[in-house]
CSV table of N, CA and C in Angstrom, one decimal:
chain,number,residue,atom,x,y,z
A,51,MET,N,1.1,-1.1,0.0
A,51,MET,CA,0.1,0.1,-0.1
A,51,MET,C,1.0,1.3,0.3
A,52,LYS,N,0.4,2.2,-0.7
A,52,LYS,CA,1.1,3.5,-0.8
A,52,LYS,C,0.3,4.6,-0.2
A,53,ARG,N,1.0,5.8,0.5
A,53,ARG,CA,0.5,6.5,1.3
A,53,ARG,C,0.6,7.9,0.3
A,54,LEU,N,-0.7,7.8,-0.3
A,54,LEU,CA,-1.1,9.1,-1.3
A,54,LEU,C,-1.6,10.1,-0.8
A,55,PHE,N,-1.8,11.2,-2.0
A,55,PHE,CA,-2.6,12.4,-1.6
A,55,PHE,C,-2.3,13.1,-3.2
A,56,PHE,N,-3.8,13.9,-3.4
A,56,PHE,CA,-3.5,15.0,-4.6
A,56,PHE,C,-3.5,16.3,-4.2
A,57,ALA,N,-2.3,17.1,-4.8
A,57,ALA,CA,-1.7,18.2,-4.4
A,57,ALA,C,-1.5,19.3,-5.9
A,58,LEU,N,-1.6,20.6,-5.8
A,58,LEU,CA,-1.2,21.1,-6.9
A,58,LEU,C,0.1,21.5,-6.5
A,59,GLU,N,1.1,21.2,-7.9
A,59,GLU,CA,2.5,21.1,-7.7
A,59,GLU,C,2.7,22.6,-7.9
A,60,VAL,N,3.8,23.0,-6.9
A,60,VAL,CA,4.6,24.5,-7.1
A,60,VAL,C,5.7,24.5,-8.3
A,61,PRO,N,5.6,25.4,-8.8
A,61,PRO,CA,6.7,25.4,-9.9
A,61,PRO,C,8.0,25.5,-9.2
A,62,ASP,N,9.0,25.1,-10.0
A,62,ASP,CA,10.5,25.1,-9.5
A,62,ASP,C,10.8,26.6,-9.1
A,63,PHE,N,10.6,27.7,-9.9
A,63,PHE,CA,10.7,29.2,-9.5
A,63,PHE,C,10.1,29.6,-8.2
A,64,GLU,N,9.1,28.9,-8.4
A,64,GLU,CA,8.3,29.6,-6.8
A,64,GLU,C,8.6,28.9,-5.5
A,65,LYS,N,9.1,27.5,-5.9
A,65,LYS,CA,9.6,27.0,-4.8
A,65,LYS,C,10.7,27.5,-4.3
A,66,CYS,N,11.8,28.0,-5.2
A,66,CYS,CA,13.0,28.6,-4.6
A,66,CYS,C,12.6,30.1,-4.0
A,67,ALA,N,11.6,30.8,-4.3
A,67,ALA,CA,11.2,32.0,-4.0
A,67,ALA,C,10.4,32.0,-2.4
A,68,ILE,N,9.8,30.8,-2.0
A,68,ILE,CA,9.5,30.4,-0.8
A,68,ILE,C,10.6,30.1,0.1
A,69,THR,N,11.5,29.1,-0.8
A,69,THR,CA,12.9,28.5,0.1
A,69,THR,C,13.8,29.8,0.9
A,70,LEU,N,13.9,31.2,-0.3
A,70,LEU,CA,14.6,32.2,-0.2
A,70,LEU,C,14.0,32.9,1.0
A,71,TRP,N,12.3,32.9,0.6
A,71,TRP,CA,11.6,33.8,1.8
A,71,TRP,C,11.9,33.0,3.4
A,72,ARG,N,11.7,32.1,3.1
A,72,ARG,CA,12.0,31.4,4.6
A,72,ARG,C,13.3,31.4,5.2
A,73,GLU,N,14.4,31.1,4.3
A,73,GLU,CA,15.8,31.3,4.8
A,73,GLU,C,16.0,32.7,5.2
A,74,LYS,N,15.3,33.9,4.8
A,74,LYS,CA,15.7,35.2,5.2
A,74,LYS,C,15.1,35.4,6.5
A,75,THR,N,13.6,35.0,6.4
A,75,THR,CA,12.8,35.2,7.4
A,75,THR,C,13.0,34.7,8.9
A,76,LEU,N,13.5,33.4,8.9
A,76,LEU,CA,13.5,32.7,9.5
A,76,LEU,C,15.1,31.7,9.4
A,77,PRO,N,16.0,32.5,9.2
A,77,PRO,CA,17.3,32.0,9.3
A,77,PRO,C,17.7,31.0,10.2
A,78,THR,N,17.4,30.7,11.6
A,78,THR,CA,17.8,29.6,12.1
A,78,THR,C,16.6,28.3,12.5
A,79,LEU,N,15.8,28.3,11.9
A,79,LEU,CA,14.7,27.2,11.7
A,79,LEU,C,15.5,26.2,11.3
A,80,THR,N,15.4,25.0,12.0
A,80,THR,CA,15.9,23.8,11.8
A,80,THR,C,15.0,22.8,11.4
A,81,SER,N,13.6,23.2,11.2
A,81,SER,CA,12.6,22.0,10.5
A,81,SER,C,12.0,22.3,9.2
A,82,SER,N,12.6,22.7,8.4
A,82,SER,CA,12.1,23.1,7.1
A,82,SER,C,11.7,21.9,6.3
A,83,VAL,N,10.7,22.5,5.4
A,83,VAL,CA,10.2,21.3,4.4
A,83,VAL,C,11.3,21.6,3.4
A,84,ILE,N,11.7,20.4,3.1
A,84,ILE,CA,13.1,20.6,1.8
A,84,ILE,C,11.9,21.2,0.5
A,85,THR,N,12.6,21.7,-0.3
A,85,THR,CA,12.3,22.6,-1.3
A,85,THR,C,11.6,21.5,-2.4
A,86,ASP,N,11.9,20.5,-2.6
A,86,ASP,CA,11.5,19.4,-3.5
A,86,ASP,C,10.0,19.0,-3.2
A,87,ASN,N,10.1,19.4,-1.8
A,87,ASN,CA,8.5,18.5,-1.3
A,87,ASN,C,7.5,19.7,-1.0
A,88,LEU,N,7.6,21.1,-1.5
A,88,LEU,CA,6.5,22.1,-1.2
A,88,LEU,C,5.6,21.7,-2.3
A,89,HIS,N,4.5,22.0,-2.0
A,89,HIS,CA,3.1,21.4,-2.8
A,89,HIS,C,1.9,22.3,-2.0
A,90,LEU,N,0.7,22.2,-2.8
A,90,LEU,CA,-0.6,22.8,-1.6
A,90,LEU,C,-1.2,21.5,-1.9
A,91,THR,N,-1.5,20.8,-0.7
A,91,THR,CA,-2.6,19.5,-0.7
A,91,THR,C,-4.0,20.0,-1.0
A,92,LEU,N,-4.3,19.0,-2.0
A,92,LEU,CA,-5.6,19.1,-2.3
A,92,LEU,C,-6.6,18.4,-1.7
A,93,CYS,N,-6.2,16.7,-1.7
A,93,CYS,CA,-7.1,15.9,-1.1
A,93,CYS,C,-5.9,14.5,-0.4
A,94,PHE,N,-6.1,14.6,0.9
A,94,PHE,CA,-5.4,13.3,1.5
A,94,PHE,C,-6.1,12.0,1.2
A,95,LEU,N,-5.6,11.1,0.6
A,95,LEU,CA,-6.1,9.8,0.3
A,95,LEU,C,-5.5,8.7,1.3
A,96,GLY,N,-4.7,8.5,2.2
A,96,GLY,CA,-3.9,7.9,3.0
A,96,GLY,C,-3.4,6.9,2.3
A,97,ASN,N,-3.3,5.4,2.9
A,97,ASN,CA,-2.6,4.0,2.8
A,97,ASN,C,-3.7,3.9,1.1
A,98,THR,N,-3.3,3.2,0.4
A,98,THR,CA,-4.1,3.1,-0.7
A,98,THR,C,-3.4,1.9,-1.7
A,99,ASP,N,-4.3,0.9,-1.8
A,99,ASP,CA,-4.0,-0.3,-2.5
A,99,ASP,C,-3.7,-0.1,-4.3
A,100,ILE,N,-3.3,-0.8,-4.7
A,100,ILE,CA,-2.9,-0.5,-6.3
A,100,ILE,C,-4.4,-0.5,-6.9
A,101,GLU,N,-5.2,-1.3,-6.7
A,101,GLU,CA,-6.0,-1.4,-7.6
A,101,GLU,C,-7.2,0.3,-7.2
A,102,ILE,N,-7.4,0.4,-6.2
A,102,ILE,CA,-7.7,1.9,-5.7
A,102,ILE,C,-6.9,2.9,-6.5
A,103,GLU,N,-6.0,2.8,-6.4
A,103,GLU,CA,-4.7,3.8,-7.3
A,103,GLU,C,-5.3,3.9,-8.4
A,104,GLN,N,-5.5,2.9,-9.0
A,104,GLN,CA,-5.5,2.8,-10.7
A,104,GLN,C,-6.9,3.0,-10.9
A,105,ASN,N,-8.2,3.1,-10.3
A,105,ASN,CA,-9.4,3.4,-10.3
A,105,ASN,C,-9.4,5.6,-10.1
A,106,LEU,N,-8.4,5.6,-9.1
A,106,LEU,CA,-8.6,6.9,-8.9
A,106,LEU,C,-7.7,7.9,-10.2
A,107,ILE,N,-6.8,7.2,-10.6
A,107,ILE,CA,-6.0,7.8,-11.8
A,107,ILE,C,-7.1,7.5,-13.0
A,108,ALA,N,-7.6,6.6,-13.4
A,108,ALA,CA,-9.0,6.7,-14.2
A,108,ALA,C,-10.1,7.8,-14.1
A,109,LYS,N,-10.4,7.7,-12.7
A,109,LYS,CA,-11.6,8.8,-12.6
A,109,LYS,C,-10.8,10.5,-13.1
A,110,LEU,N,-9.5,10.3,-12.5
A,110,LEU,CA,-9.0,11.7,-12.7
A,110,LEU,C,-8.7,12.1,-14.2
A,111,ASN,N,-8.8,11.1,-15.2
A,111,ASN,CA,-8.3,11.3,-16.0
A,111,ASN,C,-9.9,12.0,-17.0
A,112,HIS,N,-11.0,12.3,-16.2
A,112,HIS,CA,-11.9,12.9,-16.9
A,112,HIS,C,-12.3,13.9,-16.1
A,113,ILE,N,-11.4,14.5,-15.2
A,113,ILE,CA,-11.5,15.8,-14.3
A,113,ILE,C,-11.2,17.3,-15.5
A,114,HIS,N,-11.9,18.4,-15.4
A,114,HIS,CA,-11.5,19.2,-16.2
A,114,HIS,C,-11.9,20.6,-15.1
A,115,ALA,N,-10.5,21.0,-15.1
A,115,ALA,CA,-10.6,22.2,-13.8
A,115,ALA,C,-9.3,23.3,-14.6
A,116,GLN,N,-9.9,24.6,-14.0
A,116,GLN,CA,-8.8,25.4,-14.8
A,116,GLN,C,-7.9,26.2,-13.9
A,117,LYS,N,-7.0,26.4,-14.4
A,117,LYS,CA,-5.6,27.0,-13.9
A,117,LYS,C,-6.0,27.7,-12.5
A,118,ILE,N,-5.2,27.9,-11.1
A,118,ILE,CA,-5.6,28.5,-10.6
A,118,ILE,C,-4.4,29.5,-9.9
A,119,ASP,N,-4.6,30.6,-9.7
A,119,ASP,CA,-3.9,31.6,-9.1
A,119,ASP,C,-3.8,32.1,-8.0
A,120,LEU,N,-3.2,32.0,-7.1
A,120,LEU,CA,-2.9,32.2,-5.7
A,120,LEU,C,-2.0,33.6,-5.2
A,121,SER,N,-2.0,34.2,-4.5
A,121,SER,CA,-1.0,35.0,-3.8
A,121,SER,C,-1.0,34.8,-2.3
A,122,PHE,N,0.2,34.3,-2.1
A,122,PHE,CA,0.6,34.0,-0.7
A,122,PHE,C,1.1,35.1,0.0
A,123,THR,N,0.3,35.7,1.0
A,123,THR,CA,1.1,36.8,1.7
A,123,THR,C,0.7,36.9,2.9
A,124,LYS,N,0.2,35.8,3.4
A,124,LYS,CA,-0.4,35.3,5.0
A,124,LYS,C,0.9,34.0,5.6
A,125,ILE,N,0.9,34.2,6.8
A,125,ILE,CA,1.5,33.1,7.7
A,125,ILE,C,0.8,32.7,8.4
A,126,GLY,N,0.8,31.4,8.7
A,126,GLY,CA,-0.4,30.7,9.8
A,126,GLY,C,0.5,29.7,10.0
A,127,TYR,N,0.1,29.1,11.3
A,127,TYR,CA,0.5,27.9,12.2
A,127,TYR,C,-0.6,26.9,13.0
A,128,PHE,N,-0.5,25.8,12.8
A,128,PHE,CA,-1.4,24.8,13.1
A,128,PHE,C,-1.0,24.3,14.2
A,129,LYS,N,-1.5,24.3,15.2
A,129,LYS,CA,-0.7,24.3,16.8
A,129,LYS,C,-0.3,22.4,16.9
A,130,LYS,N,-1.4,21.7,16.5
A,130,LYS,CA,-1.4,20.2,16.9
A,130,LYS,C,-0.2,19.7,16.3
A,131,PRO,N,-0.3,19.7,15.0
A,131,PRO,CA,0.7,19.1,14.2
A,131,PRO,C,2.1,20.1,14.4
A,132,LYS,N,2.2,21.2,14.8
A,132,LYS,CA,3.2,22.1,15.0
A,132,LYS,C,4.0,22.4,13.9
A,133,VAL,N,2.9,22.7,12.4
A,133,VAL,CA,3.4,23.1,11.1
A,133,VAL,C,3.1,24.5,10.9
A,134,LEU,N,3.7,25.4,10.3
A,134,LEU,CA,4.2,26.5,10.1
A,134,LEU,C,4.0,26.9,8.4
A,135,TYR,N,2.9,27.5,8.1
A,135,TYR,CA,2.6,27.5,6.7
A,135,TYR,C,2.2,28.9,6.0
A,136,ILE,N,2.4,29.0,5.0
A,136,ILE,CA,2.1,30.2,4.0
A,136,ILE,C,0.6,30.4,3.4
A,137,GLN,N,-0.2,30.9,3.2
A,137,GLN,CA,-1.6,30.9,2.9
A,137,GLN,C,-1.7,32.0,2.0
A,138,PRO,N,-3.0,32.0,1.0
A,138,PRO,CA,-3.4,32.5,0.1
A,138,PRO,C,-4.0,33.9,0.7
A,139,ASN,N,-3.9,35.4,0.2
A,139,ASN,CA,-4.9,35.9,0.7
A,139,ASN,C,-6.5,35.9,0.4
A,140,LYS,N,-6.4,35.2,-0.8
A,140,LYS,CA,-7.9,34.8,-1.3
A,140,LYS,C,-8.1,33.6,-1.8
A,141,VAL,N,-9.0,32.8,-1.7
A,141,VAL,CA,-9.3,31.5,-2.3
A,141,VAL,C,-10.3,31.5,-2.9
A,142,PRO,N,-10.0,31.3,-4.7
A,142,PRO,CA,-11.2,31.1,-5.3
A,142,PRO,C,-11.9,30.1,-5.8
A,143,GLU,N,-13.3,30.3,-5.5
A,143,GLU,CA,-14.3,29.2,-5.7
A,143,GLU,C,-14.0,28.0,-6.8
A,144,HIS,N,-13.2,28.2,-7.5
A,144,HIS,CA,-12.8,27.0,-8.4
A,144,HIS,C,-12.0,26.1,-7.9
A,145,LEU,N,-11.3,26.6,-7.0
A,145,LEU,CA,-10.4,25.7,-6.3
A,145,LEU,C,-11.2,24.9,-5.3
A,146,LEU,N,-11.9,25.3,-4.4
A,146,LEU,CA,-12.8,24.7,-3.4
A,146,LEU,C,-13.6,23.8,-4.2
A,147,TYR,N,-14.2,24.1,-5.5
A,147,TYR,CA,-14.7,23.2,-6.1
A,147,TYR,C,-14.3,22.0,-6.4
A,148,LEU,N,-12.7,22.1,-6.7
A,148,LEU,CA,-11.6,21.1,-7.2
A,148,LEU,C,-11.6,20.1,-6.2
A,149,VAL,N,-11.2,20.8,-4.9
A,149,VAL,CA,-11.1,19.9,-3.7
A,149,VAL,C,-12.4,19.2,-3.6
A,150,GLN,N,-13.5,19.8,-3.8
A,150,GLN,CA,-14.7,18.9,-3.4
A,150,GLN,C,-14.9,17.5,-4.5
A,151,GLN,N,-14.6,18.2,-5.7
A,151,GLN,CA,-14.8,17.2,-6.6
A,151,GLN,C,-13.7,16.0,-6.6
A,152,LEU,N,-12.4,16.1,-5.7
A,152,LEU,CA,-11.3,15.3,-5.3
A,152,LEU,C,-11.8,14.5,-4.5
A,153,ASN,N,-12.3,15.3,-3.4
A,153,ASN,CA,-13.1,14.3,-2.3
A,153,ASN,C,-14.1,13.1,-2.7
A,154,GLU,N,-14.8,14.0,-3.5
A,154,GLU,CA,-16.1,12.9,-3.7
A,154,GLU,C,-15.4,11.9,-4.8
A,155,ILE,N,-14.3,12.1,-5.3
A,155,ILE,CA,-13.7,10.7,-5.9
A,155,ILE,C,-13.0,9.8,-5.4
A,156,ALA,N,-12.6,10.4,-4.1
A,156,ALA,CA,-12.0,10.0,-3.0
A,156,ALA,C,-13.2,8.9,-2.1
A,157,LEU,N,-14.0,9.5,-1.9
A,157,LEU,CA,-15.3,9.0,-1.6
A,157,LEU,C,-15.7,7.7,-2.0
A,158,SER,N,-15.8,7.8,-3.7
A,158,SER,CA,-16.3,6.8,-4.3
A,158,SER,C,-15.5,5.7,-4.4
A,159,GLU,N,-14.3,5.7,-3.4
A,159,GLU,CA,-13.4,4.6,-3.8
A,159,GLU,C,-13.0,4.3,-2.4
A,160,GLY,N,-13.7,4.4,-1.6
A,160,GLY,CA,-13.8,4.1,0.0
A,160,GLY,C,-13.1,4.9,0.8
A,161,GLY,N,-12.6,6.2,0.4
A,161,GLY,CA,-11.9,7.2,1.2
A,161,GLY,C,-12.7,7.9,2.2
A,162,VAL,N,-12.1,8.6,3.0
A,162,VAL,CA,-12.9,9.5,3.8
A,162,VAL,C,-12.8,11.2,3.5
A,163,LEU,N,-14.1,11.6,4.2
A,163,LEU,CA,-14.2,12.9,3.3
A,163,LEU,C,-13.2,14.0,4.5
A,164,ASN,N,-12.6,15.1,3.7
A,164,ASN,CA,-11.7,15.8,4.4
A,164,ASN,C,-11.5,17.2,4.1
A,165,TYR,N,-12.5,17.6,3.3
A,165,TYR,CA,-12.7,19.1,2.6
A,165,TYR,C,-13.4,19.8,3.6
A,166,LEU,N,-14.2,19.6,4.6
A,166,LEU,CA,-15.1,20.5,5.3
A,166,LEU,C,-14.5,21.6,5.5
A,167,ASP,N,-13.2,21.4,6.4
A,167,ASP,CA,-12.4,22.4,6.8
A,167,ASP,C,-11.0,22.9,6.2
A,168,TYR,N,-11.3,22.7,4.9
A,168,TYR,CA,-10.2,23.0,3.9
A,168,TYR,C,-9.7,24.4,4.0
A,169,LYS,N,-8.1,24.2,4.3
A,169,LYS,CA,-7.5,25.3,4.4
A,169,LYS,C,-6.5,25.7,3.7
A,170,PRO,N,-6.3,26.2,2.2
A,170,PRO,CA,-5.3,26.0,1.5
A,170,PRO,C,-4.0,26.5,2.2
A,171,HIS,N,-3.0,25.7,1.6
A,171,HIS,CA,-1.7,26.5,2.2
A,171,HIS,C,-0.7,25.5,1.8
A,172,ILE,N,0.8,26.5,1.9
A,172,ILE,CA,1.8,25.2,2.0
A,172,ILE,C,2.7,25.3,3.1
A,173,THR,N,3.1,24.3,3.6
A,173,THR,CA,3.8,24.0,4.7
A,173,THR,C,4.9,24.1,4.6
A,174,VAL,N,5.5,24.9,5.1
A,174,VAL,CA,6.9,25.8,5.1
A,174,VAL,C,8.2,24.9,6.4
A,175,ALA,N,7.4,24.5,7.3
A,175,ALA,CA,8.1,24.0,8.2
A,175,ALA,C,7.3,23.1,9.3
A,176,ARG,N,8.0,21.9,9.8
A,176,ARG,CA,7.2,20.8,10.8
A,176,ARG,C,7.8,20.9,11.7
A,177,LYS,N,7.0,20.4,13.0
A,177,LYS,CA,7.7,20.3,14.2
A,177,LYS,C,8.2,21.5,14.8
A,178,THR,N,7.7,22.5,14.7
A,178,THR,CA,8.4,24.0,15.3
A,178,THR,C,7.4,24.5,15.8
A,179,SER,N,7.9,25.5,16.6
A,179,SER,CA,7.1,26.6,17.3
A,179,SER,C,6.4,27.7,16.3
A,180,ASP,N,5.6,28.3,17.1
A,180,ASP,CA,4.4,29.0,16.4
A,180,ASP,C,5.6,30.6,15.7
A,181,HIS,N,5.5,30.9,14.6
A,181,HIS,CA,6.5,32.0,14.3
A,181,HIS,C,5.7,32.8,13.1
A,182,SER,N,4.2,32.6,13.4
A,182,SER,CA,3.5,33.1,12.5
A,182,SER,C,3.5,34.8,12.7
A,183,HIS,N,4.1,35.1,13.8
A,183,HIS,CA,3.8,36.7,14.2
A,183,HIS,C,4.9,37.5,13.4
A,184,ILE,N,5.7,36.6,12.6
A,184,ILE,CA,7.1,37.3,12.1
A,184,ILE,C,6.5,38.3,10.9
A,185,ILE,N,7.5,39.4,11.3
A,185,ILE,CA,6.9,40.7,10.4
A,185,ILE,C,7.1,40.7,9.1
A,186,LEU,N,8.3,40.0,8.3
A,186,LEU,CA,8.2,39.9,7.0
A,186,LEU,C,7.4,38.6,6.4
A,187,SER,N,5.9,39.4,5.8
A,187,SER,CA,5.1,38.3,5.4
A,187,SER,C,5.5,38.1,3.8
A,188,PRO,N,5.4,36.7,3.3
A,188,PRO,CA,5.5,36.5,1.8
A,188,PRO,C,4.8,37.2,1.1
A,189,ASP,N,5.4,37.5,-0.1
A,189,ASP,CA,4.5,38.0,-1.2
A,189,ASP,C,4.7,37.2,-2.6
A,190,ILE,N,4.3,36.2,-2.6
A,190,ILE,CA,4.5,35.0,-3.6
A,190,ILE,C,3.4,34.9,-4.4
A,191,LYS,N,3.5,34.8,-5.7
A,191,LYS,CA,2.6,34.7,-6.6
A,191,LYS,C,2.8,33.4,-7.2
A,192,ILE,N,1.4,32.7,-7.3
A,192,ILE,CA,1.6,31.4,-7.9
A,192,ILE,C,0.7,30.8,-9.1
A,193,GLN,N,1.1,30.6,-10.1
A,193,GLN,CA,-0.2,29.9,-11.0
A,193,GLN,C,0.2,28.2,-11.0
A,194,PHE,N,-0.8,27.5,-10.4
A,194,PHE,CA,-0.8,26.0,-10.4
A,194,PHE,C,-1.5,25.9,-11.5
A,195,THR,N,-0.5,24.9,-12.1
A,195,THR,CA,-1.1,24.5,-13.6
A,195,THR,C,-1.4,22.9,-13.9
A,196,ASP,N,-1.1,22.1,-12.6
A,196,ASP,CA,-1.2,20.7,-12.6
A,196,ASP,C,-1.8,20.4,-11.2
A,197,ILE,N,-2.4,19.3,-11.3
A,197,ILE,CA,-2.9,18.5,-10.3
A,197,ILE,C,-2.0,17.2,-10.2
A,198,VAL,N,-1.4,16.9,-8.9
A,198,VAL,CA,-0.4,15.9,-9.1
A,198,VAL,C,-0.8,14.5,-7.9
A,199,LEU,N,-0.7,13.3,-8.4
A,199,LEU,CA,-0.7,12.3,-7.3
A,199,LEU,C,0.6,12.1,-6.9
A,200,TYR,N,0.8,12.1,-5.4
A,200,TYR,CA,2.0,12.0,-4.8
A,200,TYR,C,2.0,10.9,-4.0
A,201,HIS,N,3.4,10.2,-4.0
A,201,HIS,CA,3.3,9.4,-2.9
A,201,HIS,C,4.2,9.8,-2.1
A,202,SER,N,3.7,9.7,-0.7
A,202,SER,CA,4.5,10.3,0.7
A,202,SER,C,5.4,9.2,0.9
A,203,GLN,N,6.9,9.2,0.9
A,203,GLN,CA,7.6,8.2,1.3
A,203,GLN,C,8.6,8.3,2.4
A,204,CYS,N,8.5,7.5,3.5
A,204,CYS,CA,9.5,7.4,4.6
A,204,CYS,C,10.9,7.2,4.4
A,205,THR,N,12.1,8.0,4.1
A,205,THR,CA,13.1,7.4,3.9
A,205,THR,C,14.3,7.9,4.9
A,206,LYS,N,15.2,7.2,5.0
A,206,LYS,CA,16.2,7.6,5.8
A,206,LYS,C,16.7,8.9,6.3
A,207,ASN,N,16.1,9.9,5.2
A,207,ASN,CA,16.8,11.3,5.2
A,207,ASN,C,15.3,12.2,5.4
A,208,GLY,N,14.2,11.7,5.5
A,208,GLY,CA,12.9,12.1,5.9
A,208,GLY,C,12.1,11.8,4.8
A,209,LEU,N,10.9,12.9,5.1
A,209,LEU,CA,9.8,12.3,3.9
A,209,LEU,C,10.1,12.9,2.8
A,210,ARG,N,10.0,12.2,1.5
A,210,ARG,CA,10.2,12.3,0.3
A,210,ARG,C,8.7,12.3,-0.6
A,211,TYR,N,8.2,13.4,-1.4
A,211,TYR,CA,7.1,13.1,-2.1
A,211,TYR,C,7.5,12.8,-3.3
A,212,ARG,N,7.2,11.4,-4.1
A,212,ARG,CA,7.3,10.9,-5.5
A,212,ARG,C,6.1,11.5,-6.1
A,213,LYS,N,6.2,12.2,-7.4
A,213,LYS,CA,5.3,12.0,-8.4
A,213,LYS,C,5.2,10.9,-8.9
A,214,LEU,N,3.8,10.5,-8.7
A,214,LEU,CA,3.3,9.4,-9.7
A,214,LEU,C,2.8,9.8,-11.1
A,215,ARG,N,2.0,10.8,-11.1
A,215,ARG,CA,1.2,11.1,-12.0
A,215,ARG,C,0.6,12.3,-11.9
A,216,ASN,N,0.7,13.4,-13.5
A,216,ASN,CA,0.0,14.5,-13.2
A,216,ASN,C,-1.3,14.8,-14.6
A,217,TRP,N,-1.9,15.8,-14.1
A,217,TRP,CA,-2.7,16.1,-15.0
A,217,TRP,C,-3.0,17.7,-15.0
A,218,PRO,N,-2.7,18.1,-16.5
A,218,PRO,CA,-2.6,19.7,-16.6
A,218,PRO,C,-4.2,20.2,-16.0
A,219,LEU,N,-4.1,21.5,-15.5
A,219,LEU,CA,-5.4,22.3,-15.4
A,219,LEU,C,-5.3,23.2,-16.9
A,220,ASN,N,-6.7,23.2,-17.1
A,220,ASN,CA,-7.0,24.0,-18.7
A,220,ASN,C,-6.4,25.6,-18.2
């Protein structure tokens, strides 16, 4: 079984911009998410067997959604998992609709509903204290052009997210 999730892929240039902002703003941070792992989660699938994975892929081949433009200008913190993140100043309806569609697809394959409290964000650090009070907020604009199915793998060097498949947004 694979631990899977759907996400919006952050383009390389913007991954670097996020990393540079984080390094400049929080130079002593020791629990940063590696640059290659930066993404915006849409729907967490959890441990998934190969048959369900193939069914999900087949259903995603028929999904139609438009490109998503977001401006990340806010910082937030989830206390329970101790996660520092950046978030967009506005959330377009078509992003919320896409999240709803993906959750319905996951539900049809026996998944659990996880979009009711959906808060789009990009995690920049884990297992950290609350740094959301910092003065230098991000100002990073991202156009998301692909939905990606990622496999979350635990390695000796930490979590790695391997891209299994992607679907372009229109």
